[in-house]
PDB file of C-alpha atoms in Angstrom:
ATOM      1  CA  MET N 225      19.889  60.393 -24.534  1.00 50.00           C
ATOM      2  CA  ALA N 226      21.215  60.952 -27.677  1.00 46.00           C
ATOM      3  CA  ASN N 227      21.627  57.785 -27.902  1.00 50.00           C
ATOM      4  CA  ILE N 228      18.336  56.612 -27.716  1.00 47.00           C
ATOM      5  CA  VAL N 229      16.852  59.375 -29.887  1.00 44.00           C
ATOM      6  CA  SER N 230      19.402  58.216 -32.536  1.00 52.00           C
ATOM      7  CA  PHE N 231      18.625  54.824 -32.754  1.00 51.00           C
ATOM      8  CA  SER N 232      14.731  55.578 -32.470  1.00 53.00           C
ATOM      9  CA  ASN N 233      15.235  57.576 -35.429  1.00 55.00           C
ATOM     10  CA  PHE N 234      17.249  54.458 -37.088  1.00 53.00           C
ATOM     11  CA  VAL N 235      14.174  52.564 -36.225  1.00 55.00           C
ATOM     12  CA  ILE N 236      11.488  54.700 -37.586  1.00 52.00           C
ATOM     13  CA  ALA N 237      13.355  54.908 -40.839  1.00 54.00           C
ATOM     14  CA  ALA N 238      13.932  51.552 -41.140  1.00 52.00           C
ATOM     15  CA  ILE N 239      10.211  50.855 -41.239  1.00 48.00           C
ATOM     16  CA  PHE N 240       9.520  53.145 -44.020  1.00 47.00           C
ATOM     17  CA  ASN N 241      12.362  52.807 -46.111  1.00 51.00           C
ATOM     18  CA  SER N 242      14.945  49.943 -46.492  1.00 55.00           C
ATOM     19  CA  ASN N 243      17.519  51.865 -48.306  1.00 54.00           C
ATOM     20  CA  TYR N 244      18.069  53.607 -44.714  1.00 47.00           C
ATOM     21  CA  LEU N 245      21.334  54.831 -44.517  1.00 49.00           C
ATOM     22  CA  THR N 246      22.482  54.151 -41.111  1.00 55.00           C
ATOM     23  CA  HIS N 247      25.307  56.320 -38.997  1.00 54.00           C
ATOM     24  CA  TRP N 248      27.098  54.779 -36.381  1.00 53.00           C
ATOM     25  CA  LYS N 249      29.536  57.554 -34.904  1.00 54.00           C
ATOM     26  CA  ASN N 250      30.683  55.961 -31.155  1.00 51.00           C
ATOM     27  CA  ARG N 251      34.526  54.915 -30.353  1.00 50.00           C
ATOM     28  CA  GLY N 252      33.566  51.832 -28.115  1.00 49.00           C
ATOM     29  CA  VAL N 253      32.447  48.334 -29.080  1.00 46.00           C
ATOM     30  CA  CYS N 254      28.451  48.546 -30.067  1.00 51.00           C
ATOM     31  CA  GLN N 255      26.740  45.057 -30.546  1.00 54.00           C
ATOM     32  CA  HIS N 256      23.411  44.986 -32.393  1.00 58.00           C
ATOM     33  CA  HIS N 257      20.311  46.408 -30.510  1.00 58.00           C
ATOM     34  CA  PRO N 258      17.787  43.034 -30.082  1.00 62.00           C
ATOM     35  CA  ALA N 259      15.343  45.590 -32.175  1.00 60.00           C
ATOM     36  CA  LEU N 260      17.760  46.106 -34.986  1.00 66.00           C
ATOM     37  CA  THR N 261      17.851  42.009 -35.761  1.00 70.00           C
ATOM     38  CA  PHE N 262      14.657  42.535 -37.240  1.00 72.00           C
ATOM     39  CA  PHE N 263      16.186  45.164 -40.083  1.00 74.00           C
ATOM     40  CA  LEU N 264      19.578  43.307 -40.698  1.00 79.00           C
ATOM     41  CA  SER N 265      18.016  41.508 -43.989  1.00 80.00           C
ATOM     42  CA  THR N 266      16.414  44.465 -45.330  1.00 83.00           C
ATOM     43  CA  ILE N 267      18.945  47.441 -44.633  1.00 87.00           C
ATOM     44  CA  THR N 268      20.673  47.824 -48.291  1.00 91.00           C
ATOM     45  CA  ARG N 269      22.852  51.030 -46.941  1.00 92.00           C
ATOM     46  CA  LEU N 270      25.498  51.105 -44.186  1.00 90.00           C
ATOM     47  CA  ASN N 271      27.803  54.071 -43.253  1.00 89.00           C
ATOM     48  CA  VAL N 272      29.910  53.302 -40.058  1.00 87.00           C
ATOM     49  CA  HIS N 273      32.439  56.112 -38.517  1.00 81.00           C
ATOM     50  CA  LEU N 274      34.938  55.251 -35.940  1.00 71.00           C
ATOM     51  CA  GLY N 275      32.536  52.587 -34.253  1.00 68.00           C
ATOM     52  CA  LYS N 276      33.653  48.878 -33.371  1.00 75.00           C
ATOM     53  CA  PHE N 277      30.435  48.061 -35.154  1.00 81.00           C
ATOM     54  CA  ASP N 278      30.091  44.354 -36.269  1.00 85.00           C
ATOM     55  CA  ILE N 279      28.715  44.832 -39.592  1.00 90.00           C
ATOM     56  CA  LYS N 280      28.927  40.930 -41.136  1.00 90.00           C
ATOM     57  CA  SER N 281      24.913  40.000 -40.533  1.00 87.00           C
ATOM     58  CA  PHE N 282      24.216  43.177 -42.938  1.00 91.00           C
ATOM     59  CA  SER N 283      23.817  40.747 -46.124  1.00 92.00           C
ATOM     60  CA  ALA N 284      21.352  42.359 -48.050  1.00 93.00           C
ATOM     61  CA  LEU N 285      24.202  45.525 -48.507  1.00 95.00           C
ATOM     62  CA  ARG N 286      24.759  47.392 -51.733  1.00 96.00           C
ATOM     63  CA  SER N 287      26.428  50.357 -50.169  1.00 96.00           C
ATOM     64  CA  LEU N 288      29.076  50.243 -47.649  1.00 96.00           C
ATOM     65  CA  THR N 289      30.952  53.366 -45.887  1.00 94.00           C
ATOM     66  CA  LEU N 290      33.821  52.647 -43.397  1.00 92.00           C
ATOM     67  CA  GLY N 291      35.978  55.142 -41.678  1.00 87.00           C
ATOM     68  CA  TYR N 292      38.967  53.951 -40.219  1.00 86.00           C
ATOM     69  CA  PRO N 293      37.475  50.458 -39.762  1.00 88.00           C
ATOM     70  CA  ASN N 294      38.845  47.854 -37.708  1.00 88.00           C
ATOM     71  CA  LEU N 295      40.862  44.565 -38.386  1.00 89.00           C
ATOM     72  CA  GLN N 296      37.356  42.780 -37.422  1.00 91.00           C
ATOM     73  CA  GLN N 297      35.020  44.907 -39.925  1.00 92.00           C
ATOM     74  CA  ARG N 298      38.012  44.164 -42.898  1.00 92.00           C
ATOM     75  CA  ASN N 299      37.798  40.654 -42.481  1.00 93.00           C
ATOM     76  CA  SER N 300      34.112  40.930 -42.518  1.00 95.00           C
ATOM     77  CA  ILE N 301      34.307  42.349 -46.082  1.00 96.00           C
ATOM     78  CA  ARG N 302      33.858  39.013 -48.147  1.00 97.00           C
ATOM     79  CA  PRO N 303      32.014  38.405 -51.114  1.00 97.00           C
ATOM     80  CA  GLU N 304      29.985  35.554 -49.412  1.00 97.00           C
ATOM     81  CA  ASN N 305      29.010  38.222 -46.301  1.00 97.00           C
ATOM     82  CA  PHE N 306      28.346  40.572 -49.085  1.00 97.00           C
ATOM     83  CA  PRO N 307      27.038  39.245 -52.474  1.00 97.00           C
ATOM     84  CA  TYR N 308      25.042  41.732 -53.707  1.00 97.00           C
ATOM     85  CA  LEU N 309      27.554  44.725 -52.659  1.00 98.00           C
ATOM     86  CA  GLU N 310      27.448  47.718 -55.934  1.00 98.00           C
ATOM     87  CA  TYR N 311      29.840  50.485 -53.427  1.00 98.00           C
ATOM     88  CA  LEU N 312      32.559  50.128 -51.078  1.00 97.00           C
ATOM     89  CA  SER N 313      34.262  53.311 -49.577  1.00 96.00           C
ATOM     90  CA  LEU N 314      36.782  52.629 -47.037  1.00 92.00           C
ATOM     91  CA  SER N 315      38.764  56.086 -45.628  1.00 85.00           C
ATOM     92  CA  TYR N 316      41.847  54.474 -43.971  1.00 76.00           C
ATOM     93  CA  PRO N 317      45.572  53.460 -45.270  1.00 69.00           C
ATOM     94  CA  LEU N 318      44.349  50.452 -46.731  1.00 72.00           C
ATOM     95  CA  GLU N 319      47.270  47.463 -46.777  1.00 76.00           C
ATOM     96  CA  ASP N 320      45.339  44.729 -46.184  1.00 84.00           C
ATOM     97  CA  THR N 321      46.591  42.292 -49.010  1.00 87.00           C
ATOM     98  CA  VAL N 322      43.675  39.979 -48.935  1.00 91.00           C
ATOM     99  CA  LEU N 323      41.184  41.904 -49.327  1.00 92.00           C
ATOM    100  CA  LEU N 324      42.601  43.915 -52.099  1.00 91.00           C
ATOM    101  CA  ASN N 325      43.293  41.061 -53.988  1.00 92.00           C
ATOM    102  CA  LEU N 326      39.787  39.788 -53.464  1.00 94.00           C
ATOM    103  CA  ILE N 327      38.564  43.259 -54.548  1.00 94.00           C
ATOM    104  CA  PHE N 328      40.978  43.370 -57.771  1.00 93.00           C
ATOM    105  CA  SER N 329      40.650  39.760 -59.224  1.00 92.00           C
ATOM    106  CA  ASP N 330      36.862  40.064 -59.324  1.00 94.00           C
ATOM    107  CA  ALA N 331      35.800  38.410 -56.296  1.00 96.00           C
ATOM    108  CA  PHE N 332      32.553  40.522 -55.714  1.00 97.00           C
ATOM    109  CA  GLU N 333      30.533  39.804 -58.745  1.00 95.00           C
ATOM    110  CA  ARG N 334      28.320  43.461 -58.338  1.00 97.00           C
ATOM    111  CA  LEU N 335      31.243  45.534 -57.287  1.00 98.00           C
ATOM    112  CA  THR N 336      30.792  48.824 -59.260  1.00 98.00           C
ATOM    113  CA  VAL N 337      32.329  52.006 -57.543  1.00 98.00           C
ATOM    114  CA  CYS N 338      35.374  51.483 -55.065  1.00 97.00           C
ATOM    115  CA  ARG N 339      36.544  54.470 -52.824  1.00 95.00           C
ATOM    116  CA  PHE N 340      40.141  54.206 -51.170  1.00 90.00           C
ATOM    117  CA  ASP N 341      42.661  56.095 -49.259  1.00 81.00           C
ATOM    118  CA  ARG N 342      46.166  55.585 -49.451  1.00 76.00           C
ATOM    119  CA  THR N 343      47.042  51.932 -50.772  1.00 81.00           C
ATOM    120  CA  SER N 344      49.585  49.963 -52.524  1.00 76.00           C
ATOM    121  CA  ALA N 345      48.973  47.912 -55.874  1.00 81.00           C
ATOM    122  CA  ASN N 346      49.736  44.703 -56.618  1.00 80.00           C
ATOM    123  CA  HIS N 347      51.272  43.243 -59.776  1.00 80.00           C
ATOM    124  CA  SER N 348      49.295  40.031 -58.639  1.00 82.00           C
ATOM    125  CA  TRP N 349      45.918  41.586 -59.321  1.00 88.00           C
ATOM    126  CA  SER N 350      44.235  39.630 -62.170  1.00 86.00           C
ATOM    127  CA  ARG N 351      41.079  41.488 -63.456  1.00 89.00           C
ATOM    128  CA  SER N 352      37.984  43.245 -62.008  1.00 93.00           C
ATOM    129  CA  PRO N 353      36.203  44.159 -65.140  1.00 94.00           C
ATOM    130  CA  LYS N 354      32.859  45.302 -63.493  1.00 96.00           C
ATOM    131  CA  ILE N 355      34.118  48.134 -61.510  1.00 97.00           C
ATOM    132  CA  ARG N 356      33.470  51.266 -63.282  1.00 98.00           C
ATOM    133  CA  SER N 357      34.713  54.101 -61.036  1.00 98.00           C
ATOM    134  CA  LEU N 358      37.703  53.846 -58.939  1.00 97.00           C
ATOM    135  CA  SER N 359      39.149  56.318 -56.562  1.00 95.00           C
ATOM    136  CA  ILE N 360      42.410  55.464 -54.927  1.00 93.00           C
ATOM    137  CA  SER N 361      46.045  56.453 -54.408  1.00 88.00           C
ATOM    138  CA  VAL N 362      49.392  54.945 -54.518  1.00 85.00           C
ATOM    139  CA  HIS N 363      52.827  55.257 -53.748  1.00 78.00           C
ATOM    140  CA  THR N 364      54.591  54.673 -57.238  1.00 76.00           C
ATOM    141  CA  SER N 365      53.819  55.301 -60.966  1.00 74.00           C
ATOM    142  CA  TYR N 366      54.453  51.648 -61.511  1.00 78.00           C
ATOM    143  CA  GLU N 367      51.211  50.734 -59.584  1.00 84.00           C
ATOM    144  CA  ILE N 368      49.570  52.758 -62.068  1.00 86.00           C
ATOM    145  CA  ILE N 369      49.855  50.222 -64.564  1.00 86.00           C
ATOM    146  CA  TYR N 370      48.602  47.470 -61.836  1.00 87.00           C
ATOM    147  CA  VAL N 371      45.258  49.596 -61.543  1.00 91.00           C
ATOM    148  CA  PHE N 372      44.685  50.320 -65.286  1.00 91.00           C
ATOM    149  CA  ARG N 373      45.305  46.343 -66.083  1.00 90.00           C
ATOM    150  CA  ALA N 374      42.915  45.153 -63.185  1.00 92.00           C
ATOM    151  CA  CYS N 375      40.338  47.555 -63.747  1.00 94.00           C
ATOM    152  CA  PRO N 376      40.167  47.385 -68.132  1.00 93.00           C
ATOM    153  CA  ASN N 377      36.676  48.790 -68.115  1.00 95.00           C
ATOM    154  CA  ILE N 378      36.780  51.915 -65.554  1.00 96.00           C
ATOM    155  CA  SER N 379      34.926  55.380 -66.987  1.00 97.00           C
ATOM    156  CA  ARG N 380      35.885  57.486 -64.142  1.00 98.00           C
ATOM    157  CA  LEU N 381      39.081  57.640 -62.017  1.00 97.00           C
ATOM    158  CA  ASN N 382      40.112  59.675 -59.204  1.00 96.00           C
ATOM    159  CA  LEU N 383      43.838  58.852 -58.171  1.00 93.00           C
ATOM    160  CA  ILE N 384      46.780  60.353 -56.120  1.00 90.00           C
ATOM    161  CA  VAL N 385      50.594  59.659 -57.271  1.00 86.00           C
ATOM    162  CA  TYR N 386      52.904  60.214 -54.292  1.00 79.00           C
ATOM    163  CA  PRO N 387      56.132  61.500 -55.718  1.00 69.00           C
ATOM    164  CA  THR N 388      58.743  58.651 -56.319  1.00 63.00           C
ATOM    165  CA  PRO N 389      62.344  59.761 -58.224  1.00 59.00           C
ATOM    166  CA  GLN N 390      60.937  58.281 -61.117  1.00 54.00           C
ATOM    167  CA  ILE N 391      58.696  60.427 -62.625  1.00 48.00           C
ATOM    168  CA  ASN N 392      58.277  59.385 -66.554  1.00 52.00           C
ATOM    169  CA  LEU N 393      55.897  56.839 -66.179  1.00 52.00           C
ATOM    170  CA  SER N 394      56.479  55.458 -69.678  1.00 49.00           C
ATOM    171  CA  LEU N 395      59.967  54.116 -68.548  1.00 48.00           C
ATOM    172  CA  SER N 396      57.991  51.043 -66.692  1.00 48.00           C
ATOM    173  CA  LEU N 397      56.172  49.790 -69.906  1.00 49.00           C
ATOM    174  CA  PRO N 398      56.536  47.258 -72.331  1.00 48.00           C
ATOM    175  CA  LYS N 399      57.811  49.059 -75.575  1.00 50.00           C
ATOM    176  CA  HIS N 400      53.927  48.758 -77.707  1.00 44.00           C
ATOM    177  CA  SER N 401      52.402  46.738 -75.352  1.00 55.00           C
ATOM    178  CA  PHE N 402      48.413  47.626 -74.982  1.00 62.00           C
ATOM    179  CA  SER N 403      47.795  45.533 -72.035  1.00 68.00           C
ATOM    180  CA  CYS N 404      48.711  48.886 -70.098  1.00 78.00           C
ATOM    181  CA  MET N 405      46.333  51.326 -71.792  1.00 86.00           C
ATOM    182  CA  ASN N 406      42.432  51.736 -70.905  1.00 90.00           C
ATOM    183  CA  PHE N 407      40.314  52.828 -73.919  1.00 92.00           C
ATOM    184  CA  HIS N 408      37.190  53.030 -71.414  1.00 95.00           C
ATOM    185  CA  LEU N 409      38.790  55.840 -69.500  1.00 96.00           C
ATOM    186  CA  ARG N 410      36.903  59.404 -70.123  1.00 96.00           C
ATOM    187  CA  ARG N 411      37.228  61.510 -66.915  1.00 97.00           C
ATOM    188  CA  LEU N 412      40.140  61.555 -64.756  1.00 96.00           C
ATOM    189  CA  SER N 413      40.865  63.803 -61.769  1.00 95.00           C
ATOM    190  CA  ILE N 414      44.478  63.117 -60.580  1.00 93.00           C
ATOM    191  CA  ARG N 415      46.880  64.862 -58.299  1.00 91.00           C
ATOM    192  CA  SER N 416      50.810  64.386 -59.424  1.00 86.00           C
ATOM    193  CA  THR N 417      53.303  65.884 -60.943  1.00 82.00           C
ATOM    194  CA  ILE N 418      53.035  67.871 -64.504  1.00 81.00           C
ATOM    195  CA  GLU N 419      55.987  65.612 -65.704  1.00 79.00           C
ATOM    196  CA  MET N 420      53.790  62.695 -65.649  1.00 80.00           C
ATOM    197  CA  LEU N 421      50.734  64.013 -67.858  1.00 83.00           C
ATOM    198  CA  PRO N 422      52.055  62.975 -71.097  1.00 83.00           C
ATOM    199  CA  SER N 423      52.482  59.015 -69.805  1.00 82.00           C
ATOM    200  CA  ILE N 424      49.399  59.138 -68.436  1.00 86.00           C
ATOM    201  CA  PHE N 425      47.542  60.457 -71.886  1.00 87.00           C
ATOM    202  CA  GLU N 426      49.621  57.729 -73.625  1.00 85.00           C
ATOM    203  CA  LEU N 427      47.709  55.198 -71.416  1.00 88.00           C
ATOM    204  CA  THR N 428      44.153  56.649 -71.787  1.00 92.00           C
ATOM    205  CA  PRO N 429      43.364  57.697 -75.771  1.00 92.00           C
ATOM    206  CA  ASN N 430      40.120  58.159 -74.908  1.00 94.00           C
ATOM    207  CA  LEU N 431      39.928  60.713 -72.273  1.00 94.00           C
ATOM    208  CA  GLU N 432      37.619  63.595 -72.257  1.00 94.00           C
ATOM    209  CA  TRP N 433      37.875  65.174 -68.869  1.00 94.00           C
ATOM    210  CA  LEU N 434      40.948  65.749 -66.862  1.00 94.00           C
ATOM    211  CA  THR N 435      41.080  67.531 -63.478  1.00 93.00           C
ATOM    212  CA  PHE N 436      45.134  67.818 -62.393  1.00 92.00           C
ATOM    213  CA  ASP N 437      46.195  69.205 -58.972  1.00 90.00           C
ATOM    214  CA  ASP N 438      50.194  69.465 -58.708  1.00 85.00           C
ATOM    215  CA  ILE N 439      50.935  67.631 -55.767  1.00 79.00           C
ATOM    216  CA  ARG N 440      54.218  69.825 -54.997  1.00 76.00           C
ATOM    217  CA  CYS N 441      51.735  72.619 -54.273  1.00 74.00           C
ATOM    218  CA  TYR N 442      51.438  72.717 -50.973  1.00 57.00           C
ATOM    219  CA  ASN N 443      51.262  75.982 -49.497  1.00 50.00           C
ATOM    220  CA  GLY N 444      48.315  77.450 -51.318  1.00 49.00           C
ATOM    221  CA  LEU N 445      49.727  78.658 -54.854  1.00 49.00           C
ATOM    222  CA  GLU N 446      47.004  79.781 -56.896  1.00 49.00           C
ATOM    223  CA  ASN N 447      46.443  77.685 -60.421  1.00 52.00           C
ATOM    224  CA  SER N 448      47.862  74.770 -58.922  1.00 57.00           C
ATOM    225  CA  GLN N 449      45.051  72.839 -60.132  1.00 63.00           C
ATOM    226  CA  MET N 450      43.617  73.054 -63.874  1.00 67.00           C
ATOM    227  CA  ALA N 451      41.120  71.591 -65.753  1.00 67.00           C
ATOM    228  CA  PHE N 452      40.663  70.266 -69.367  1.00 65.00           C
ATOM    229  CA  LYS N 453      37.558  68.739 -71.533  1.00 64.00           C
ATOM    230  CA  ASN N 454      37.034  67.475 -75.296  1.00 63.00           C
ATOM    231  CA  PHE N 455      40.121  66.110 -75.718  1.00 59.00           C
ATOM    232  CA  SER N 456      39.559  64.810 -79.021  1.00 56.00           C
TER     233      SER N 456
END
């Protein structure tokens, strides 16, 4: 009964609002209801949680949020399927090399905002200059460089850097190299170690707002988070 009510609400909302945000939370396979096919070309925002829901037919999407996407869903996230995609959020450790290479090599022409959980940055990423806001977790300090090189125009970055034996990020930078610097970044939220901050500042000379959270504070200690603004 609850599913019927939920779907009825979806249909009513879709009739009056093509930007309706749909929520699917079933754990089984969910095929498109016949009535749903009528709205596939008008829905621009889709939010799916824990469902084996076929997303490929939603060709007009501008915003896509997937919680724990399965392989079929990840394989469907391609420029030819979602040519208007502007916002992409994937709540799952993302190790999909093909998809990441597409995202960070400018394959999605309109994509400007990305939200990812733990992933691995790659030196093979070319450039995605249209991305303006990024939330990403990386495994090593080297991967920060790959992110900055791939996204030279980001103005907002939410970053988690998991601890590694190498703490000083500048050790991985070529001397006097500007290719790793980001001159557009204004707001940075980072969860890492305090020792990494000086090298981060070297890479972001125009930073205006910083929120820092010490990744080594696991026991709820006070003052583990700090915020700064107006660096200049």
